[in-house]
């Protein structure tokens, strides 16, 4: 049994493992683990206290996938509910659909009797407002045309959700060997209202298939959407690659995405044998995992894959020169 998570999952990984040890399913474990991140007021990228969109509304996205039967549930742009991961799970279990957004998702959450909650904390509101004011946009953001004029500059200045510890990923394998994967986020801070990233998009930010493994992403969601990143990891394993090779290949695919806002991209993954791995285009990024025989989770470095082919080649030639000098 194992639980793998993005680093901010450290607040919930022990509880997720406890669910597995008590005989719970991989789905139960990731839902439990993600709840703790969604409720963490110090994490401004997920759930309660997530940073809001440009209009000051906290909009949450989440998805869950059951690797036993390739079933999924997802919600996008949900306001007023602390645990979008549980709404996503209900979508998977109760509806003939797999993806609800906006008012439809909120209506469904109310029907399922999830409690309503004001998610905008004073701290998140202060960060939101300070940043708007610092960039002299406080007065203009409600004008759509002004917003569109400024978005290029604005997004570069302000909006990397990784700065606020950025989205959560949980993958679990239970005692039966079943795999599930979940992702939850408040998305790109100061985003255009209604914007969805990779987190609720199955294949982009989340994928699980018992036959091969699972993968999930954090970072600049638009890149993972355009490259189909999570599904790519699984497909590369299907084609015969090891998990390490598959993750590397999926990261390299991102080099072809011509994105003027390109930023951090990170993958956590698990293969069908229960081996974890993680990848990032940021040098110091970590992930966390816990197996059933560990008392505490471990944080480990992700495999670093630079953001561009040029940087990758430069790194490799510097490394080769370094080892030549050592050998000489
Ligand atoms: N990866 C989270 C997002 O882009 O919304």
Coordinates of C-alpha atoms and ligand atoms in Angstrom, one line a residue:
X1 CA 0.0 0.0 0.0
X2 CA 1.3 3.5 -0.8
X3 CA 0.1 7.1 -1.0
X4 CA 2.0 9.6 -3.2
X5 CA 1.3 13.3 -3.1
X6 CA 2.5 16.7 -4.1
X7 CA 4.5 18.2 -1.2
X8 CA 1.5 20.2 0.2
X9 CA -0.2 16.8 0.7
X10 CA 2.1 16.2 3.7
X11 CA -0.8 17.6 5.9
X12 CA -3.1 14.7 4.8
X13 CA -0.9 11.8 3.8
X14 CA -0.8 10.1 7.2
X15 CA -4.6 10.2 7.4
X16 CA -4.8 8.8 3.9
X17 CA -2.5 5.9 4.8
X18 CA -4.6 5.3 8.0
X19 CA -7.6 4.8 5.7
X20 CA -5.7 2.2 3.7
X21 CA -4.5 0.4 6.8
X22 CA -8.0 0.3 8.1
X23 CA -9.0 -1.6 4.9
X24 CA -10.3 1.5 3.0
X25 CA -10.1 1.8 -0.7
X26 CA -7.6 3.9 -2.7
X27 CA -10.5 6.2 -3.5
X28 CA -11.4 6.6 0.2
X29 CA -7.7 7.3 1.0
X30 CA -7.2 10.1 -1.6
X31 CA -10.5 11.7 -0.7
X32 CA -9.4 11.7 3.0
X33 CA -5.9 13.0 2.2
X34 CA -7.2 15.8 0.0
X35 CA -9.8 16.9 2.6
X36 CA -6.9 17.9 4.9
X37 CA -5.3 20.1 2.2
X38 CA -8.6 21.6 1.2
X39 CA -9.2 22.6 4.8
X40 CA -5.7 23.9 5.4
X41 CA -6.0 27.7 5.9
X42 CA -2.2 28.1 5.2
X43 CA -2.5 26.7 1.7
X44 CA -3.8 29.4 -0.6
X45 CA -4.0 27.2 -3.7
X46 CA -6.6 24.6 -2.6
X47 CA -10.0 24.7 -1.1
X48 CA -10.7 26.9 1.9
X49 CA -8.5 30.1 1.8
X50 CA -7.7 29.5 -1.9
X51 CA -6.8 32.7 -3.7
X52 CA -9.8 34.1 -5.7
X53 CA -10.3 34.9 -9.3
X54 CA -10.0 38.4 -10.7
X55 CA -13.4 39.4 -9.2
X56 CA -12.5 38.1 -5.7
X57 CA -14.5 34.9 -5.9
X58 CA -12.9 31.6 -4.9
X59 CA -13.6 29.1 -7.7
X60 CA -12.5 25.5 -7.0
X61 CA -11.8 22.7 -9.4
X62 CA -11.2 19.0 -8.6
X63 CA -11.2 15.6 -10.2
X64 CA -11.0 12.0 -9.1
X65 CA -10.3 8.8 -11.1
X66 CA -10.9 5.2 -10.3
X67 CA -8.2 3.1 -11.9
X68 CA -10.2 -0.1 -11.6
X69 CA -12.8 0.8 -14.2
X70 CA -11.5 4.0 -15.9
X71 CA -14.3 6.0 -14.3
X72 CA -13.9 9.6 -13.3
X73 CA -15.8 12.6 -11.8
X74 CA -14.8 16.2 -12.0
X75 CA -16.1 19.7 -11.1
X76 CA -14.9 23.1 -12.2
X77 CA -15.5 26.7 -11.0
X78 CA -17.4 25.6 -7.9
X79 CA -18.1 28.4 -5.4
X80 CA -19.0 28.0 -1.8
X81 CA -18.1 24.4 -1.1
X82 CA -15.0 23.4 0.8
X83 CA -14.5 19.9 -0.6
X84 CA -14.8 19.9 -4.4
X85 CA -13.0 16.5 -4.4
X86 CA -16.0 14.9 -2.6
X87 CA -18.4 16.6 -5.1
X88 CA -16.3 15.2 -7.9
X89 CA -16.6 11.7 -6.4
X90 CA -20.3 12.1 -6.1
X91 CA -20.5 13.1 -9.8
X92 CA -18.6 9.8 -10.6
X93 CA -20.8 7.7 -8.4
X94 CA -24.3 9.3 -8.7
X95 CA -24.6 10.7 -12.2
X96 CA -24.3 9.3 -15.8
X97 CA -21.9 12.2 -16.4
X98 CA -18.3 12.8 -15.4
X99 CA -17.8 16.6 -15.4
X100 CA -20.0 19.4 -14.1
X101 CA -19.1 23.1 -13.9
X102 CA -20.2 26.4 -12.4
X103 CA -23.8 26.7 -11.3
X104 CA -24.7 23.1 -12.4
X105 CA -21.9 21.8 -10.1
X106 CA -23.1 24.0 -7.3
X107 CA -26.7 22.9 -7.7
X108 CA -25.6 19.2 -7.6
X109 CA -23.5 19.9 -4.5
X110 CA -26.6 21.4 -2.8
X111 CA -28.7 18.4 -3.8
X112 CA -26.0 16.1 -2.3
X113 CA -26.3 18.1 0.9
X114 CA -22.7 19.3 1.0
X115 CA -22.5 22.2 3.5
X116 CA -22.0 25.7 2.2
X117 CA -19.0 27.7 3.4
X118 CA -17.5 31.1 2.7
X119 CA -14.1 30.2 1.4
X120 CA -12.5 33.6 1.1
X121 CA -10.4 34.1 4.3
X122 CA -9.2 37.6 5.3
X123 CA -5.6 36.5 4.6
X124 CA -6.5 35.4 1.0
X125 CA -8.5 38.5 0.5
X126 CA -5.6 40.7 1.6
X127 CA -3.2 38.9 -0.8
X128 CA -5.7 39.3 -3.6
X129 CA -6.3 43.0 -3.0
X130 CA -2.6 43.9 -2.2
X131 CA -1.5 42.4 -5.5
X132 CA -4.2 44.1 -7.5
X133 CA -3.3 47.4 -5.9
X134 CA 0.4 46.9 -6.2
X135 CA -0.1 46.4 -9.9
X136 CA -2.4 49.5 -10.2
X137 CA -5.3 47.3 -11.4
X138 CA -7.6 47.7 -8.5
X139 CA -9.7 50.3 -10.3
X140 CA -9.8 48.8 -13.7
X141 CA -10.3 45.0 -13.3
X142 CA -14.0 45.1 -13.7
X143 CA -13.8 46.5 -17.2
X144 CA -13.5 43.5 -19.5
X145 CA -11.7 45.4 -22.2
X146 CA -9.1 46.8 -19.8
X147 CA -8.7 43.4 -18.4
X148 CA -8.1 41.8 -21.8
X149 CA -5.6 44.6 -22.7
X150 CA -3.6 44.0 -19.6
X151 CA -3.9 40.2 -19.2
X152 CA -0.5 39.4 -20.8
X153 CA 1.4 41.7 -18.4
X154 CA -0.8 40.9 -15.5
X155 CA -0.5 37.1 -15.6
X156 CA 3.2 37.3 -15.7
X157 CA 3.4 39.6 -12.7
X158 CA 1.0 37.9 -10.4
X159 CA -0.5 34.6 -11.0
X160 CA 1.8 31.6 -10.5
X161 CA -0.3 29.5 -8.1
X162 CA 2.9 27.6 -7.2
X163 CA 3.9 30.7 -5.2
X164 CA 1.1 29.8 -2.9
X165 CA 2.1 26.1 -2.7
X166 CA 0.0 25.2 -5.8
X167 CA -2.7 22.6 -6.2
X168 CA -2.7 19.1 -4.6
X169 CA -2.2 15.7 -6.1
X170 CA -2.9 12.4 -4.3
X171 CA -2.4 8.9 -5.7
X172 CA -3.0 5.7 -3.7
X173 CA -2.7 2.0 -4.2
X174 CA -4.7 0.0 -1.7
X175 CA -4.3 -3.6 -0.3
X176 CA -6.2 -5.0 -3.3
X177 CA -3.7 -3.3 -5.7
X178 CA -6.4 -0.8 -6.9
X179 CA -5.2 2.6 -7.9
X180 CA -7.0 6.0 -7.6
X181 CA -5.9 9.5 -8.3
X182 CA -7.3 12.9 -7.1
X183 CA -6.5 16.5 -7.8
X184 CA -7.9 19.7 -6.1
X185 CA -7.1 23.3 -6.7
X186 CA -8.3 26.9 -6.5
X187 CA -6.6 27.3 -9.8
X188 CA -4.6 30.3 -11.2
X189 CA -4.9 33.1 -8.7
X190 CA -6.5 36.3 -10.2
X191 CA -7.7 34.1 -13.1
X192 CA -10.4 35.2 -15.6
X193 CA -13.7 34.1 -14.0
X194 CA -14.6 30.6 -15.2
X195 CA -11.1 29.6 -16.2
X196 CA -10.3 25.9 -15.8
X197 CA -6.8 24.5 -15.7
X198 CA -5.7 20.9 -15.9
X199 CA -6.8 19.8 -12.4
X200 CA -10.4 18.9 -13.3
X201 CA -9.6 17.7 -16.8
X202 CA -9.1 14.0 -17.0
X203 CA -6.1 13.2 -19.1
X204 CA -4.5 16.6 -18.5
X205 CA -4.0 16.9 -14.7
X206 CA -5.2 13.5 -13.6
X207 CA -5.2 9.9 -14.9
X208 CA -5.4 6.5 -13.3
X209 CA -5.5 3.0 -14.9
X210 CA -4.9 -0.1 -12.7
X211 CA -3.2 -1.8 -15.6
X212 CA -0.3 0.7 -15.8
X213 CA -0.4 3.3 -13.0
X214 CA -1.4 6.9 -12.3
X215 CA -0.2 10.4 -12.8
X216 CA -1.2 13.9 -11.7
X217 CA 0.1 17.4 -12.3
X218 CA 0.5 20.7 -10.6
X219 CA 1.7 24.0 -12.1
X220 CA 0.7 25.9 -15.2
X221 CA -2.4 23.9 -16.0
X222 CA -2.8 25.3 -19.5
X223 CA 0.5 23.5 -20.5
X224 CA -0.8 20.1 -19.2
X225 CA -4.1 20.6 -21.0
X226 CA -2.4 21.3 -24.3
X227 CA 0.0 18.3 -23.9
X228 CA -2.4 15.9 -22.3
X229 CA 0.3 15.3 -19.7
X230 CA -1.2 12.9 -17.1
X231 CA -2.5 10.5 -19.8
X232 CA 0.8 10.7 -21.7
X233 CA 2.7 9.2 -18.7
X234 CA 0.3 6.3 -18.6
X235 CA 0.4 5.8 -22.4
X236 CA 4.2 5.8 -22.4
X237 CA 4.1 3.1 -19.8
X238 CA 1.7 1.1 -21.9
X239 CA 4.2 1.4 -24.8
X240 CA 6.8 -0.3 -22.6
X241 CA 8.6 2.5 -20.9
X242 CA 9.5 2.4 -17.2
X243 CA 7.8 5.0 -15.0
X244 CA 11.0 7.1 -14.9
X245 CA 11.3 7.1 -18.7
X246 CA 7.5 7.8 -19.1
X247 CA 7.6 10.8 -16.8
X248 CA 10.7 12.2 -18.5
X249 CA 9.0 11.8 -21.9
X250 CA 5.8 13.5 -20.8
X251 CA 7.9 16.4 -19.4
X252 CA 9.8 16.6 -22.7
X253 CA 6.5 16.8 -24.6
X254 CA 5.9 20.1 -22.8
X255 CA 8.9 21.6 -24.7
X256 CA 6.7 21.7 -27.8
X257 CA 3.9 23.7 -26.1
X258 CA 4.5 27.3 -27.2
X259 CA 3.1 29.1 -24.2
X260 CA 4.0 32.8 -23.5
X261 CA 3.1 32.2 -19.8
X262 CA 5.1 29.0 -19.5
X263 CA 5.9 28.3 -15.9
X264 CA 6.4 25.5 -13.4
X265 CA 5.1 22.0 -14.3
X266 CA 5.2 19.1 -12.0
X267 CA 4.1 15.4 -12.2
X268 CA 3.7 12.9 -9.4
X269 CA 3.2 9.3 -10.6
X270 CA 2.9 5.7 -9.5
X271 CA 3.4 2.5 -11.5
X272 CA 1.4 -0.6 -11.2
X273 CA 4.0 -2.2 -9.1
X274 CA 3.5 0.5 -6.4
X275 CA 6.8 2.4 -7.2
X276 CA 6.5 6.2 -7.0
X277 CA 8.2 8.9 -9.0
X278 CA 7.9 12.6 -9.6
X279 CA 9.2 15.2 -12.1
X280 CA 9.5 18.9 -12.2
X281 CA 10.9 21.7 -14.3
X282 CA 11.9 23.4 -11.0
X283 CA 15.2 22.4 -9.6
X284 CA 14.3 22.2 -5.9
X285 CA 10.8 20.7 -6.1
X286 CA 9.8 17.9 -3.7
X287 CA 7.1 15.3 -3.4
X288 CA 6.0 13.1 -0.6
X289 CA 5.1 9.5 -0.2
X290 CA 4.3 7.0 2.5
X291 CA 4.1 3.2 2.4
X292 CA 2.3 1.0 4.9
X293 CA 5.6 0.1 6.7
X294 CA 6.7 3.7 7.2
X295 CA 5.9 5.6 10.5
X296 CA 6.3 8.9 8.8
X297 CA 6.1 10.0 5.1
X298 CA 9.3 10.9 3.3
X299 CA 9.8 14.0 1.1
X300 CA 12.0 13.4 -1.9
X301 CA 13.4 15.4 -4.7
X302 CA 11.7 15.2 -8.1
X303 CA 13.6 14.3 -11.2
X304 CA 14.5 17.7 -12.7
X305 CA 13.6 18.2 -16.4
X306 CA 14.4 21.8 -17.6
X307 CA 11.7 23.9 -19.2
X308 CA 13.3 23.9 -22.7
X309 CA 15.3 21.5 -24.9
X310 CA 18.1 24.1 -25.0
X311 CA 18.4 24.1 -21.2
X312 CA 18.3 20.3 -21.1
X313 CA 21.1 20.1 -23.7
X314 CA 23.2 22.7 -21.9
X315 CA 22.8 20.8 -18.6
X316 CA 23.8 17.6 -20.2
X317 CA 26.9 19.0 -21.8
X318 CA 27.9 20.7 -18.6
X319 CA 27.5 17.4 -16.7
X320 CA 29.5 15.6 -19.4
X321 CA 32.3 18.2 -19.1
X322 CA 32.2 17.9 -15.3
X323 CA 32.6 14.1 -15.4
X324 CA 35.4 14.4 -18.0
X325 CA 37.3 16.8 -15.7
X326 CA 36.8 14.4 -12.8
X327 CA 38.0 11.4 -14.8
X328 CA 41.0 13.4 -16.2
Ligands
LIG1 N1 -2.6 23.2 -12.1 C1 -3.6 24.0 -11.6 C2 -4.1 24.9 -12.5 O1 -3.5 25.3 -13.4 O2 -5.2 25.4 -12.2

